[in-house]
Amino acid sequence: MALFSSNKEKRENEDKLSKQFSVNNEENVNGISTISMETTITGTIESNSVFKMEGVLNGDINGNKLVHVGKTGKVNGNITAETVVIDGEVSGEVAADKVEIGNTGKVYATITSAVFVIQEGGLFEGTKKIKVALIKEKETKPKAFDKEKLEKKENKEL
């Protein structure tokens, strides 16, 4: 399932993303790590700060909060974070609470997330899985209406 956005929604998303990458944002107490374009890295990156990838990574990113693969960014590996925004290209696996593919994003991956957004123009080829933690959470919550259980309960009361 894909969600498409209008130009107004695109501007709002860009403003929200700019705020997330702002040094003045209270959540960015650990700063913002950026790998600039024309930089190629091989290995694993671990970051407790907001992380922005504009270069090329042949390896994995283990982020704590937000990982943003910018328009010039390319990741050949796995990404794990709370939120992943992809405006560049990713090949591998992505695991996060929220994954958003921007209008210039290209993703060839298995995505495991609770929230999944593809903006108009974004490309996704792969497999989408719902985040397991949410499935377990839903199983423990009582269902609003289960006809069989209701009928059994009524029969026991009679």
mmCIF file of C-alpha atoms in Angstrom:
data_model
loop_
_atom_site.group_PDB
_atom_site.id
_atom_site.type_symbol
_atom_site.label_atom_id
_atom_site.label_comp_id
_atom_site.label_asym_id
_atom_site.label_seq_id
_atom_site.Cartn_x
_atom_site.Cartn_y
_atom_site.Cartn_z
ATOM 1 C CA MET A 1 0.000 0.000 0.000
ATOM 2 C CA ALA A 2 1.395 3.381 -0.924
ATOM 3 C CA LEU A 3 0.479 6.808 0.309
ATOM 4 C CA PHE A 4 0.943 9.679 -2.110
ATOM 5 C CA SER A 5 1.229 13.290 -1.113
ATOM 6 C CA SER A 6 0.456 16.647 -2.662
ATOM 7 C CA ASN A 7 2.957 19.481 -3.136
ATOM 8 C CA LYS A 8 1.724 21.082 0.109
ATOM 9 C CA GLU A 9 2.334 17.818 1.993
ATOM 10 C CA LYS A 10 5.797 17.554 0.388
ATOM 11 C CA ARG A 11 6.683 21.051 1.657
ATOM 12 C CA GLU A 12 5.390 20.164 5.127
ATOM 13 C CA ASN A 13 7.488 16.958 5.119
ATOM 14 C CA GLU A 14 10.570 18.916 4.022
ATOM 15 C CA ASP A 15 9.975 21.471 6.810
ATOM 16 C CA LYS A 16 9.582 18.646 9.321
ATOM 17 C CA LEU A 17 12.779 17.011 8.076
ATOM 18 C CA SER A 18 14.644 20.346 8.258
ATOM 19 C CA LYS A 19 13.504 20.735 11.867
ATOM 20 C CA GLN A 20 14.688 17.195 12.691
ATOM 21 C CA PHE A 21 18.129 18.084 11.301
ATOM 22 C CA SER A 22 18.270 21.395 13.150
ATOM 23 C CA VAL A 23 20.957 21.780 15.814
ATOM 24 C CA ASN A 24 18.371 23.663 17.890
ATOM 25 C CA ASN A 25 16.060 20.650 18.006
ATOM 26 C CA GLU A 26 15.949 19.456 21.646
ATOM 27 C CA GLU A 27 16.109 15.810 20.544
ATOM 28 C CA ASN A 28 19.471 16.358 18.821
ATOM 29 C CA VAL A 29 21.499 16.632 22.024
ATOM 30 C CA ASN A 30 24.124 14.310 20.513
ATOM 31 C CA GLY A 31 24.394 16.426 17.354
ATOM 32 C CA ILE A 32 24.034 15.541 13.720
ATOM 33 C CA SER A 33 26.466 13.266 11.881
ATOM 34 C CA THR A 34 26.773 13.808 8.140
ATOM 35 C CA ILE A 35 28.733 11.893 5.523
ATOM 36 C CA SER A 36 29.082 14.239 2.576
ATOM 37 C CA MET A 37 28.733 13.381 -1.095
ATOM 38 C CA GLU A 38 31.811 12.141 -2.930
ATOM 39 C CA THR A 39 32.758 10.206 0.220
ATOM 40 C CA THR A 40 32.781 6.398 0.117
ATOM 41 C CA ILE A 41 32.899 4.297 3.264
ATOM 42 C CA THR A 42 33.157 0.528 3.692
ATOM 43 C CA GLY A 43 32.136 -0.845 7.080
ATOM 44 C CA THR A 44 29.500 -0.406 9.763
ATOM 45 C CA ILE A 45 28.383 2.971 11.077
ATOM 46 C CA GLU A 46 26.908 3.190 14.577
ATOM 47 C CA SER A 47 25.425 6.505 15.650
ATOM 48 C CA ASN A 48 23.483 7.785 18.650
ATOM 49 C CA SER A 49 22.923 11.101 16.908
ATOM 50 C CA VAL A 50 20.767 12.022 13.957
ATOM 51 C CA PHE A 51 22.602 10.619 10.934
ATOM 52 C CA LYS A 52 22.559 11.935 7.366
ATOM 53 C CA MET A 53 24.166 9.988 4.515
ATOM 54 C CA GLU A 54 24.961 11.931 1.333
ATOM 55 C CA GLY A 55 27.895 9.746 0.235
ATOM 56 C CA VAL A 56 28.210 6.026 -0.514
ATOM 57 C CA LEU A 57 28.265 3.333 2.169
ATOM 58 C CA ASN A 58 29.090 -0.305 1.515
ATOM 59 C CA GLY A 59 28.002 -1.613 4.892
ATOM 60 C CA ASP A 60 25.381 -1.151 7.600
ATOM 61 C CA ILE A 61 23.995 1.798 9.565
ATOM 62 C CA ASN A 62 22.878 1.188 13.161
ATOM 63 C CA GLY A 63 21.218 4.429 14.169
ATOM 64 C CA ASN A 64 19.418 5.379 17.336
ATOM 65 C CA LYS A 65 16.916 8.018 16.190
ATOM 66 C CA LEU A 66 16.744 9.287 12.623
ATOM 67 C CA VAL A 67 18.720 8.065 9.625
ATOM 68 C CA HIS A 68 18.312 10.096 6.440
ATOM 69 C CA VAL A 69 19.744 8.889 3.148
ATOM 70 C CA GLY A 70 19.929 12.130 1.158
ATOM 71 C CA LYS A 71 19.416 12.583 -2.583
ATOM 72 C CA THR A 72 23.070 11.851 -3.346
ATOM 73 C CA GLY A 73 23.319 9.087 -0.728
ATOM 74 C CA LYS A 74 23.626 5.402 -1.539
ATOM 75 C CA VAL A 75 23.659 2.549 0.974
ATOM 76 C CA ASN A 76 24.522 -1.014 -0.017
ATOM 77 C CA GLY A 77 23.697 -2.681 3.285
ATOM 78 C CA ASN A 78 21.232 -2.752 6.151
ATOM 79 C CA ILE A 79 19.769 0.201 8.063
ATOM 80 C CA THR A 80 18.336 0.014 11.585
ATOM 81 C CA ALA A 81 16.912 3.084 13.358
ATOM 82 C CA GLU A 82 13.771 4.553 14.918
ATOM 83 C CA THR A 83 12.971 6.517 11.728
ATOM 84 C CA VAL A 84 14.485 6.077 8.267
ATOM 85 C CA VAL A 85 13.919 8.614 5.481
ATOM 86 C CA ILE A 86 15.223 7.685 2.041
ATOM 87 C CA ASP A 87 15.672 10.282 -0.692
ATOM 88 C CA GLY A 88 18.651 8.474 -2.258
ATOM 89 C CA GLU A 89 19.174 4.772 -2.925
ATOM 90 C CA VAL A 90 19.194 1.786 -0.544
ATOM 91 C CA SER A 91 19.834 -1.892 -1.295
ATOM 92 C CA GLY A 92 19.573 -4.286 1.641
ATOM 93 C CA GLU A 93 17.274 -4.499 4.661
ATOM 94 C CA VAL A 94 15.632 -1.619 6.533
ATOM 95 C CA ALA A 95 14.186 -2.027 10.045
ATOM 96 C CA ALA A 96 12.542 0.925 11.810
ATOM 97 C CA ASP A 97 9.359 2.137 13.473
ATOM 98 C CA LYS A 98 8.782 4.448 10.497
ATOM 99 C CA VAL A 99 10.191 4.237 6.973
ATOM 100 C CA GLU A 100 9.541 6.963 4.432
ATOM 101 C CA ILE A 101 10.639 6.853 0.816
ATOM 102 C CA GLY A 102 10.820 10.357 -0.633
ATOM 103 C CA ASN A 103 9.928 11.369 -4.174
ATOM 104 C CA THR A 104 13.548 10.795 -5.311
ATOM 105 C CA GLY A 105 14.103 7.661 -3.209
ATOM 106 C CA LYS A 106 14.881 4.244 -4.670
ATOM 107 C CA VAL A 107 14.696 1.254 -2.366
ATOM 108 C CA TYR A 108 15.526 -2.332 -3.284
ATOM 109 C CA ALA A 109 15.100 -3.945 0.099
ATOM 110 C CA THR A 110 13.139 -5.854 2.675
ATOM 111 C CA ILE A 111 11.471 -3.280 4.915
ATOM 112 C CA THR A 112 10.261 -4.109 8.419
ATOM 113 C CA SER A 113 8.321 -1.232 9.987
ATOM 114 C CA ALA A 114 5.117 -0.157 11.673
ATOM 115 C CA VAL A 115 4.623 2.894 9.439
ATOM 116 C CA PHE A 116 5.514 2.889 5.736
ATOM 117 C CA VAL A 117 5.127 5.892 3.417
ATOM 118 C CA ILE A 118 6.045 6.213 -0.245
ATOM 119 C CA GLN A 119 5.826 9.689 -1.705
ATOM 120 C CA GLU A 120 4.763 10.107 -5.312
ATOM 121 C CA GLY A 121 7.798 9.413 -7.495
ATOM 122 C CA GLY A 122 9.467 7.142 -4.936
ATOM 123 C CA LEU A 123 10.446 3.629 -6.025
ATOM 124 C CA PHE A 124 10.182 0.470 -3.914
ATOM 125 C CA GLU A 125 11.078 -3.026 -5.059
ATOM 126 C CA GLY A 126 11.208 -5.668 -2.374
ATOM 127 C CA THR A 127 9.278 -7.093 0.534
ATOM 128 C CA LYS A 128 7.363 -5.244 3.233
ATOM 129 C CA LYS A 129 6.949 -6.823 6.665
ATOM 130 C CA ILE A 130 5.029 -5.439 9.616
ATOM 131 C CA LYS A 131 7.142 -4.850 12.691
ATOM 132 C CA VAL A 132 6.903 -7.904 15.002
ATOM 133 C CA ALA A 133 6.637 -5.837 18.205
ATOM 134 C CA LEU A 134 3.360 -4.386 16.959
ATOM 135 C CA ILE A 135 1.922 -7.810 16.203
ATOM 136 C CA LYS A 136 2.681 -8.987 19.744
ATOM 137 C CA GLU A 137 1.198 -5.771 21.147
ATOM 138 C CA LYS A 138 -2.001 -6.246 19.144
ATOM 139 C CA GLU A 139 -2.310 -9.875 20.283
ATOM 140 C CA THR A 140 -2.244 -8.838 23.950
ATOM 141 C CA LYS A 141 -4.912 -6.165 23.483
ATOM 142 C CA PRO A 142 -8.524 -7.420 23.674
ATOM 143 C CA LYS A 143 -10.420 -7.297 20.415
ATOM 144 C CA ALA A 144 -13.292 -4.851 20.268
ATOM 145 C CA PHE A 145 -15.716 -7.487 19.021
ATOM 146 C CA ASP A 146 -15.208 -11.233 18.731
ATOM 147 C CA LYS A 147 -18.533 -12.860 17.939
ATOM 148 C CA GLU A 148 -17.531 -16.436 18.942
ATOM 149 C CA LYS A 149 -16.131 -15.388 22.324
ATOM 150 C CA LEU A 150 -19.179 -13.233 22.976
ATOM 151 C CA GLU A 151 -21.528 -16.133 22.196
ATOM 152 C CA LYS A 152 -19.563 -18.534 24.453
ATOM 153 C CA LYS A 153 -19.608 -16.004 27.269
ATOM 154 C CA GLU A 154 -23.364 -15.490 26.892
ATOM 155 C CA ASN A 155 -23.967 -19.279 26.918
ATOM 156 C CA LYS A 156 -21.939 -19.670 30.116
ATOM 157 C CA GLU A 157 -23.923 -16.920 31.813
ATOM 158 C CA LEU A 158 -27.225 -18.614 30.908
#
